[in-house]
PDB file of C-alpha atoms and ligand atoms in Angstrom:
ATOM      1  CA  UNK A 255      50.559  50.952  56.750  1.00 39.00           C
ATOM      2  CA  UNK A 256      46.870  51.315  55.509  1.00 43.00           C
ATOM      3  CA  UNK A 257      45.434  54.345  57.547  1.00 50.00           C
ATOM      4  CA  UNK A 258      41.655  53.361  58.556  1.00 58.00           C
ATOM      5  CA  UNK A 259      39.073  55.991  58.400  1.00 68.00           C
ATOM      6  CA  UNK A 260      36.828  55.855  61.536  1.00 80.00           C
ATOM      7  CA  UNK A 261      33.373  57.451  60.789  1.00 87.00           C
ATOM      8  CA  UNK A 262      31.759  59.508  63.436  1.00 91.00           C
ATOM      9  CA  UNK A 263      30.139  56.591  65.751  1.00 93.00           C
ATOM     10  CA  UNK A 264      32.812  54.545  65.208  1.00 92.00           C
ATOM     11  CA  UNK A 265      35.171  56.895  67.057  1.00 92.00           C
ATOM     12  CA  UNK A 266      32.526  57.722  69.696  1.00 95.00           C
ATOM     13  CA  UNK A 267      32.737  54.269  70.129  1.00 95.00           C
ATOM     14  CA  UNK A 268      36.613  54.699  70.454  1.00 92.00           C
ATOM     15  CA  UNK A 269      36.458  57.240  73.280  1.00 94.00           C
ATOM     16  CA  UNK A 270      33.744  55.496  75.404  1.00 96.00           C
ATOM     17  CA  UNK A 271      35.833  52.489  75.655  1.00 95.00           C
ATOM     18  CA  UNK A 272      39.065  54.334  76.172  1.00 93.00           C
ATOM     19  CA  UNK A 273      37.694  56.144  79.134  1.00 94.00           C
ATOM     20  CA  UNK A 274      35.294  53.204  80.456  1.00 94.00           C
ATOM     21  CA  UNK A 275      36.933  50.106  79.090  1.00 86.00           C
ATOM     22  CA  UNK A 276      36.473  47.434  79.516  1.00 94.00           C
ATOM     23  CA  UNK A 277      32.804  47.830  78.990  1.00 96.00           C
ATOM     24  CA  UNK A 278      30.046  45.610  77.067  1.00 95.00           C
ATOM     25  CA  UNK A 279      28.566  46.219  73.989  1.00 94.00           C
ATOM     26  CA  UNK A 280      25.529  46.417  75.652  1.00 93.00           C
ATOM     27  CA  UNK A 281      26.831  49.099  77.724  1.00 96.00           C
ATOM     28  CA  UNK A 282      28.251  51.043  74.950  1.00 97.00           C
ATOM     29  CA  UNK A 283      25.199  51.354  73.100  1.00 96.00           C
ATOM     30  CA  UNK A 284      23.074  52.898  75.737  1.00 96.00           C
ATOM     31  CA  UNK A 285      24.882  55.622  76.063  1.00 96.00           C
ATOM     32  CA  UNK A 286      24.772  56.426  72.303  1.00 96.00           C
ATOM     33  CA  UNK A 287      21.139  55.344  72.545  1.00 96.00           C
ATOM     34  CA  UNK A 288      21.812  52.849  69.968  1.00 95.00           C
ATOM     35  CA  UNK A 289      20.639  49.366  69.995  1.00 93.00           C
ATOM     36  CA  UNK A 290      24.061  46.695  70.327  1.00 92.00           C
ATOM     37  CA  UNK A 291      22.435  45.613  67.167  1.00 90.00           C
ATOM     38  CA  UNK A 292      23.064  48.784  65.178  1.00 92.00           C
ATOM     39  CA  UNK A 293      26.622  49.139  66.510  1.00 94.00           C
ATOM     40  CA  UNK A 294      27.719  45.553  66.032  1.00 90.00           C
ATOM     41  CA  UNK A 295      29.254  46.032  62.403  1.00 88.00           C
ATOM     42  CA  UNK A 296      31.125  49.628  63.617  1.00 91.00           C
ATOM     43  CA  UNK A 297      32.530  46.952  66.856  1.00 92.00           C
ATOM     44  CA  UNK A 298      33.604  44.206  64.163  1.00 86.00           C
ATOM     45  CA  UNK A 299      35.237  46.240  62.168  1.00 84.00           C
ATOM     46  CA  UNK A 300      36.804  48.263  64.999  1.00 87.00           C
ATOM     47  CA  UNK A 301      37.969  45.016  66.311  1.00 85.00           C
ATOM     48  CA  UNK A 302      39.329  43.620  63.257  1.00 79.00           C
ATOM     49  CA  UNK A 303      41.380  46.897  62.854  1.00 75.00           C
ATOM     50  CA  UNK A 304      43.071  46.465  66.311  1.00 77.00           C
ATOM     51  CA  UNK A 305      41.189  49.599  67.846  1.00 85.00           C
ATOM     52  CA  UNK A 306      39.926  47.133  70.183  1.00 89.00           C
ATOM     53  CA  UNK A 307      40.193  43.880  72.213  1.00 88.00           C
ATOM     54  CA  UNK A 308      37.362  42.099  72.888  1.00 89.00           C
ATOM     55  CA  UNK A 309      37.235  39.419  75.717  1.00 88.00           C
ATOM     56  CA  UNK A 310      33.984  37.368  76.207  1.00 85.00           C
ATOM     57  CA  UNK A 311      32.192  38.256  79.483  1.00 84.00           C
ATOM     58  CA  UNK A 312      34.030  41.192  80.025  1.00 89.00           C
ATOM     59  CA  UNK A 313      33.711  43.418  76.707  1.00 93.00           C
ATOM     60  CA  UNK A 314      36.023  45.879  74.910  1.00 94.00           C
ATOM     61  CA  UNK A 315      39.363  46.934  75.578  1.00 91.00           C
ATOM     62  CA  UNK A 316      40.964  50.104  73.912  1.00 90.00           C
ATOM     63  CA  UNK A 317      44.316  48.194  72.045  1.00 84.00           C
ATOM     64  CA  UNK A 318      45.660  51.261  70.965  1.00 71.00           C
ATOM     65  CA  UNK A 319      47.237  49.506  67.744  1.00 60.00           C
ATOM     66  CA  UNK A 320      47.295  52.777  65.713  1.00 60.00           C
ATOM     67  CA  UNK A 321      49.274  54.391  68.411  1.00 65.00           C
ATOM     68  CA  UNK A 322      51.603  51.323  67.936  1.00 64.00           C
ATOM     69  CA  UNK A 323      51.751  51.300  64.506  1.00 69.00           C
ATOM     70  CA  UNK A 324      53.104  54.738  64.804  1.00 71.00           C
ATOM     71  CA  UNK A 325      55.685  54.325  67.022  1.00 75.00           C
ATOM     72  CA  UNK A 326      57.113  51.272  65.116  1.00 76.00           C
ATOM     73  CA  UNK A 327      57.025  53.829  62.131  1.00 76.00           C
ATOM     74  CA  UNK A 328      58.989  56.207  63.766  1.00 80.00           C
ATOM     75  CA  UNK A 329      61.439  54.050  65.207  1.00 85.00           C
ATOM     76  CA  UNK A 330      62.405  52.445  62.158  1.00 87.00           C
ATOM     77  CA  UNK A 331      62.720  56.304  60.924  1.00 87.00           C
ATOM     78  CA  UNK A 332      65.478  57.082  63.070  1.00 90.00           C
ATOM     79  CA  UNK A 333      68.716  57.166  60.980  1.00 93.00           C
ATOM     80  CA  UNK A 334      72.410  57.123  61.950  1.00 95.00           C
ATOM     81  CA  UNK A 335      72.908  60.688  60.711  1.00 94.00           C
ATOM     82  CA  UNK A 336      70.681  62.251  63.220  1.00 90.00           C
ATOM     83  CA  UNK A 337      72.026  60.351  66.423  1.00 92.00           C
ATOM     84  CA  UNK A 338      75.338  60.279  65.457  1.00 95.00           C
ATOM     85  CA  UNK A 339      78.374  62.036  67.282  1.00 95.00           C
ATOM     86  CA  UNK A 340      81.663  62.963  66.469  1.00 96.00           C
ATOM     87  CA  UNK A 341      84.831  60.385  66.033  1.00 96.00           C
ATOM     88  CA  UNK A 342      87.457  60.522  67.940  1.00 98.00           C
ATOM     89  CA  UNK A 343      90.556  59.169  66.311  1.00 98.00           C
ATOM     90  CA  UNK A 344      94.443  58.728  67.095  1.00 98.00           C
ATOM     91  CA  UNK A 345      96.985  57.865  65.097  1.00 98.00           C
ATOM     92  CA  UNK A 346      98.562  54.002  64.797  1.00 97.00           C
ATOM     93  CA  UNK A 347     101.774  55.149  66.122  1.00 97.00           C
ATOM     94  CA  UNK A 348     100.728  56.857  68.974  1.00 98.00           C
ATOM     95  CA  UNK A 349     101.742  55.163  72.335  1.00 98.00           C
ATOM     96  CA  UNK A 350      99.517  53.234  74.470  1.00 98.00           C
ATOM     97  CA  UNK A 351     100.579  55.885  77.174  1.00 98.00           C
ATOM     98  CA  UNK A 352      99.361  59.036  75.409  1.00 98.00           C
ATOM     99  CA  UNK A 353      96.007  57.365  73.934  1.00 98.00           C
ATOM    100  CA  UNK A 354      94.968  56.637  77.662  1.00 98.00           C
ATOM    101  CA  UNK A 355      95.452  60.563  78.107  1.00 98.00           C
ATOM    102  CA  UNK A 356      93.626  61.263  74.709  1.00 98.00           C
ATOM    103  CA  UNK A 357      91.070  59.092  76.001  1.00 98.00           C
ATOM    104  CA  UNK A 358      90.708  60.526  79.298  1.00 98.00           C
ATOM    105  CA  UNK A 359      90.516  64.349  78.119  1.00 98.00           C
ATOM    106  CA  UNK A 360      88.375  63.610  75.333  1.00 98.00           C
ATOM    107  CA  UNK A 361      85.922  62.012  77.933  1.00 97.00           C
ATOM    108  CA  UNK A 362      84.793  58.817  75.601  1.00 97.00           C
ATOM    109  CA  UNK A 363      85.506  55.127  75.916  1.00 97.00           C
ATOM    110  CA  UNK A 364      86.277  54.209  72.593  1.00 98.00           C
ATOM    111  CA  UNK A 365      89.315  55.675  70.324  1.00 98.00           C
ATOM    112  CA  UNK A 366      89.254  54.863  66.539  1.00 98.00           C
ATOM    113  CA  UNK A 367      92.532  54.536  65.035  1.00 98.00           C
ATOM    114  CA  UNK A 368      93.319  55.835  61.629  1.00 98.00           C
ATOM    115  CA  UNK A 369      96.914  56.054  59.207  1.00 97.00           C
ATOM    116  CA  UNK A 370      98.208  58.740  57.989  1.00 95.00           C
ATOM    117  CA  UNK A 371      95.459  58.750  55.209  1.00 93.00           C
ATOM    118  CA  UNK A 372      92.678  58.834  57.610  1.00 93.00           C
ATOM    119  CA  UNK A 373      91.916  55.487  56.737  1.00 97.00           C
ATOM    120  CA  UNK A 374      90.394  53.198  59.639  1.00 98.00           C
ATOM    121  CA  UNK A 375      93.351  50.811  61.165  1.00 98.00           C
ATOM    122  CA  UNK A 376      91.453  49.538  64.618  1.00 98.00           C
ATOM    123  CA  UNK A 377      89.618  50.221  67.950  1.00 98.00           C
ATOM    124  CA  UNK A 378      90.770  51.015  71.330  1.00 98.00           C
ATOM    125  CA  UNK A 379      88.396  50.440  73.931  1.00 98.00           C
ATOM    126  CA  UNK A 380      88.757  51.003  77.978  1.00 98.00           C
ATOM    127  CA  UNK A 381      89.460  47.354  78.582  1.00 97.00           C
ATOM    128  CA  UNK A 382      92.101  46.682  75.626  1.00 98.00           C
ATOM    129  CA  UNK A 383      94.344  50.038  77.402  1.00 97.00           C
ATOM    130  CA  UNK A 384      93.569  48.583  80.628  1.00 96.00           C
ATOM    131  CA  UNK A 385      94.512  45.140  79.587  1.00 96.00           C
ATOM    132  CA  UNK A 386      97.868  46.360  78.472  1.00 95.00           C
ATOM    133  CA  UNK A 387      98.423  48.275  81.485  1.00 93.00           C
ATOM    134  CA  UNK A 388      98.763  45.280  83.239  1.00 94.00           C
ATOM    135  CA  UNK A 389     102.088  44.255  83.906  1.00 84.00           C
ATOM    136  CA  UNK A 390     105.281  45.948  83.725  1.00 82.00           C
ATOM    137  CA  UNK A 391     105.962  46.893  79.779  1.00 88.00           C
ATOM    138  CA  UNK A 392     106.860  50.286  79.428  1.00 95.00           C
ATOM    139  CA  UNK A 393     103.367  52.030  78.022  1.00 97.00           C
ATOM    140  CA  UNK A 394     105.257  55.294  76.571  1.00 97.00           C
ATOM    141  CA  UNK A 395     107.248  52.589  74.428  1.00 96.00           C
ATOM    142  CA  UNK A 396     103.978  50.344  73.002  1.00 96.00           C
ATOM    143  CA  UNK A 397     102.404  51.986  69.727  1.00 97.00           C
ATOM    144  CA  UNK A 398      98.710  51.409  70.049  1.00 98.00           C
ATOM    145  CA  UNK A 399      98.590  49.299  66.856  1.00 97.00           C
ATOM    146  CA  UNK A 400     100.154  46.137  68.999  1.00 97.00           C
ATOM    147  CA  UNK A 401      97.019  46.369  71.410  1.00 97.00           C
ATOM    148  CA  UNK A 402      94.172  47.317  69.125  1.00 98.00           C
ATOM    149  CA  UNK A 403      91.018  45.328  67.470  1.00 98.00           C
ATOM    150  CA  UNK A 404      92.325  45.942  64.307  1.00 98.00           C
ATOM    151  CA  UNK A 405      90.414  45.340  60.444  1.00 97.00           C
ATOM    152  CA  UNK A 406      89.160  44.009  59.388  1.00 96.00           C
ATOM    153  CA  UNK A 407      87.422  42.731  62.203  1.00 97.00           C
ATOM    154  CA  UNK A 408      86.003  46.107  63.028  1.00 98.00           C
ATOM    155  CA  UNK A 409      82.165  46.419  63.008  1.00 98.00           C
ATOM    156  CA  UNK A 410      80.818  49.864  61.416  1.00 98.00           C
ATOM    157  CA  UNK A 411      78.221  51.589  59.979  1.00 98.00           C
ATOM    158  CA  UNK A 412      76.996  53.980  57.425  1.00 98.00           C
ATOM    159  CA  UNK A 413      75.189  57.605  58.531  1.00 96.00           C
ATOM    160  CA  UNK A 414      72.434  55.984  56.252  1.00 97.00           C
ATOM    161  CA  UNK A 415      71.802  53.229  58.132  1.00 97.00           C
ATOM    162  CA  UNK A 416      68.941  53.115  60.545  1.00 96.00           C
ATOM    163  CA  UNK A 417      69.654  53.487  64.370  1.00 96.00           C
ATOM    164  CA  UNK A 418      68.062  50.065  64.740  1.00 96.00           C
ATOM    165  CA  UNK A 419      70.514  48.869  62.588  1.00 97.00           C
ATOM    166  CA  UNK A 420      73.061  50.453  64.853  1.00 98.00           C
ATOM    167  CA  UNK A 421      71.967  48.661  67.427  1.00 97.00           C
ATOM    168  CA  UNK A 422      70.981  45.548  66.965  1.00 97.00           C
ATOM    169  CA  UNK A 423      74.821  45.836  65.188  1.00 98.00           C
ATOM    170  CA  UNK A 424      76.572  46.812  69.071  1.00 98.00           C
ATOM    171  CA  UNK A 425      74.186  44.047  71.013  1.00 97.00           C
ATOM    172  CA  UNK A 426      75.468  41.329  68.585  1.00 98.00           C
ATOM    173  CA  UNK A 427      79.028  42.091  68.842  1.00 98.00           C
ATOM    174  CA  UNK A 428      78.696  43.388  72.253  1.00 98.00           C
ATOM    175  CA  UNK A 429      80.346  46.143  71.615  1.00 98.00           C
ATOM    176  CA  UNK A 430      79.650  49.500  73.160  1.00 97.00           C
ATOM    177  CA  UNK A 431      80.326  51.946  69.767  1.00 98.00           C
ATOM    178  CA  UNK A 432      80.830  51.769  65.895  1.00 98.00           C
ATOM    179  CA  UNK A 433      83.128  54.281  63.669  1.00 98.00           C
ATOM    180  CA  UNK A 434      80.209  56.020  61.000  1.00 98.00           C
ATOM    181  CA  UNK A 435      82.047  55.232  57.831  1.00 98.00           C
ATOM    182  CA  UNK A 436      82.273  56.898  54.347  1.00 97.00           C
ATOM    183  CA  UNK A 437      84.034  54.160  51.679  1.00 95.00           C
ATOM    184  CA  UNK A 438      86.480  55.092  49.612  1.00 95.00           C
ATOM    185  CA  UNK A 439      88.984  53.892  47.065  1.00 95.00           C
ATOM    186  CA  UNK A 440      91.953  53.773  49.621  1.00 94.00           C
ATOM    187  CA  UNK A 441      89.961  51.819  52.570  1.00 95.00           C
ATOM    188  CA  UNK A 442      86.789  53.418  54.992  1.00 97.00           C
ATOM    189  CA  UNK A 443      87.238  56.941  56.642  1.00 98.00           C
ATOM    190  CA  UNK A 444      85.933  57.679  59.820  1.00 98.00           C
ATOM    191  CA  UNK A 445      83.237  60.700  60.219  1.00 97.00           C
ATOM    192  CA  UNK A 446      81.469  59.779  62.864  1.00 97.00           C
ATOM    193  CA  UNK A 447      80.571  57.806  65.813  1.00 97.00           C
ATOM    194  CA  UNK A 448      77.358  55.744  67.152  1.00 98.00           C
ATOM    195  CA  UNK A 449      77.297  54.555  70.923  1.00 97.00           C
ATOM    196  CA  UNK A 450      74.958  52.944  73.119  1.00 96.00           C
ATOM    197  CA  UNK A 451      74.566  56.797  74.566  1.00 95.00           C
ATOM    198  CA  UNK A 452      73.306  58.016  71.383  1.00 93.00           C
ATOM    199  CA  UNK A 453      70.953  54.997  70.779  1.00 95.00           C
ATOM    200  CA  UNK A 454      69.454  55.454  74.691  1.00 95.00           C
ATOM    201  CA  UNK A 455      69.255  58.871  73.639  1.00 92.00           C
ATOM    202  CA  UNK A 456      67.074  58.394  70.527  1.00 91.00           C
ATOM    203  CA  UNK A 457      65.110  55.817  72.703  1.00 90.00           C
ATOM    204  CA  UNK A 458      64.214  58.994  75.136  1.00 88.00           C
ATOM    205  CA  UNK A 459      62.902  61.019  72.144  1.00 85.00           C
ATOM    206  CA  UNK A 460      60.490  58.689  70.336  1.00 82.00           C
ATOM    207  CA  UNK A 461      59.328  57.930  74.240  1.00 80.00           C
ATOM    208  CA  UNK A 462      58.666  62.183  74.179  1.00 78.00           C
ATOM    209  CA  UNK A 463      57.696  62.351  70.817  1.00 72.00           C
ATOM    210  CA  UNK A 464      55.096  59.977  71.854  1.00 65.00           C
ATOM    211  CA  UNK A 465      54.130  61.184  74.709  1.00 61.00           C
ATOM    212  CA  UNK A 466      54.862  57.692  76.587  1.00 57.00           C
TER     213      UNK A 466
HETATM  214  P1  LIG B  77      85.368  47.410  76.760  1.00 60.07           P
HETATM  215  O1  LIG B  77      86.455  46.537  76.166  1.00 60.07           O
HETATM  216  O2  LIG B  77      85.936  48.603  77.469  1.00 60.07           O
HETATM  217  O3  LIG B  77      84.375  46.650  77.558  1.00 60.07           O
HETATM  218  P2  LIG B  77      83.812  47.286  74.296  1.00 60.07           P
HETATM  219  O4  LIG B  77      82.807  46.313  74.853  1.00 60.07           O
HETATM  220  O5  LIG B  77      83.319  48.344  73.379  1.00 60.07           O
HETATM  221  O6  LIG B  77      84.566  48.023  75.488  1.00 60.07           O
HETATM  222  O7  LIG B  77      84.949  46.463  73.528  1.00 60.07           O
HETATM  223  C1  LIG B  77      85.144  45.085  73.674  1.00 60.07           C
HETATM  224  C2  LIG B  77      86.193  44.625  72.681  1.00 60.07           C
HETATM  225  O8  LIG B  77      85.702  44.785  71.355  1.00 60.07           O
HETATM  226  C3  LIG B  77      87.498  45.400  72.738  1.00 60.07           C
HETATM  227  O9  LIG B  77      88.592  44.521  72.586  1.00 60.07           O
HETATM  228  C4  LIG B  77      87.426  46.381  71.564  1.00 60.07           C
HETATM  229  O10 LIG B  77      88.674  46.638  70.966  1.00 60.07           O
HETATM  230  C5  LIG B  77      86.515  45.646  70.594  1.00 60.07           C
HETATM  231  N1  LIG B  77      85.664  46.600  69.850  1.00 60.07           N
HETATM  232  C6  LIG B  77      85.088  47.739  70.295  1.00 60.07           C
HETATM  233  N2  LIG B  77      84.393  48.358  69.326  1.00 60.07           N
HETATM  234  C7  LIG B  77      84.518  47.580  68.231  1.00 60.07           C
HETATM  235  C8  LIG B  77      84.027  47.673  66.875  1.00 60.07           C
HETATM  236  N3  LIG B  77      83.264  48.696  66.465  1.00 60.07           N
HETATM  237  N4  LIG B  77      84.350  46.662  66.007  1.00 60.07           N
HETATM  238  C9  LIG B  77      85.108  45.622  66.417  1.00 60.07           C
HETATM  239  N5  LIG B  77      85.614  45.488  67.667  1.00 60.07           N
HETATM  240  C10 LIG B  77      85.332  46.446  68.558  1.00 60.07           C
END
């Protein structure tokens, strides 16, 4: 981003059409008691920059680009790491029965399952234990393993990543959450967890941060 330096008039010129816009050039230079002549080269360039919109007949508009330009910034700054939450995991041979319980007292929708290494097996979400509840097997007898969206078909991310990332990651799978993932050797670990909770929640801060 190249950061513009407004001189003096030029952000006089700034506030008068932020609190007046739209207004004419005309307009604007009377009350600096300035011809339009003078000012025209501060409105070009102001224009250029994306300070302002101007619309024939009607004058100048306050655009508000640098605001924008921030924001974008700071979205794109938002990483994994500081959104995240923590995993919660069950093991591949626990029943069906008891991750529906885990899932319950834990109060999330998603359970990641790991081995006895702590190495990412699958997913469990609401609708795969619901699916399987359908029906008359015996759910203390199924291992969640059968049922799961196992690897490695399992979409995840890095605490590195950006949140956009994240995101753009859970629309196109259309998933609602994603294991945070270290790599190693012996397969992907989980240690942490990124929902569509966390990413509405970074959504309300930039909208704070920014005083939207
Ligand atoms: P629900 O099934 O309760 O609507 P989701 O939309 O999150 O919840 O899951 C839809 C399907 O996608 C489920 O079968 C689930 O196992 C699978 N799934 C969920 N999260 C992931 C993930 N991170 N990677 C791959 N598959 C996933």
């Amino acid at each position: 981003m190249s950061l513009i330096e407004l001189n003096k008039r030029q952000d006089a010129i700034l506030q008068i059409v932020k609190e007046n816009g739209p207004i004419t050039g005309e307009h604007i230079a009377e009350r600096l008691g300035l011809t339009r002549a003078t000012l025209r080269p501060d409105l070009a360039i102001l224009t250029m920059a994306g300070f302002l919109d101007a619309r024939p007949r009607v004058g100048y508009f306050y655009a508000g680009k640098k605001n924008a330009v921030v924001l974008t910034e700071s979205m794109l700054n938002l990483k994994v790491k500081d959104f995240q939450a923590s995993p919660v995991v069950v093991f591949d041979q626990m029943t069906v029965y008891d991750a529906i319980i885990h899932m319950f007292s834990e109060d999330v929708g998603t359970l990641f399952v790991i081995d006895r290494d702590e190495i990412l097996q699958g997913v469990l979400s609401r609708k795969d234990l619901l699916r399987s509840s359908i029906g008359s097997q015996d759910l203390n007898k199924i291992p969640v393993h059968m049922i799961m969206t196992r690897m490695p078909n399992i979409a995840y991310c890095k605490n590195s990543d950006t949140l956009v990332d994240a995101a753009k990651k859970l629309i196109e799978r259309a998933i609602d959450s994603m294991p945070v993932v270290k790599e190693t050797e012996a397969g992907v670990q989980v240690i942490g967890r990124v929902t569509k909770t966390n990413i509405t929640r970074a959504f309300i801060s930039l909208a704070e941060t920014h005083d939207l």
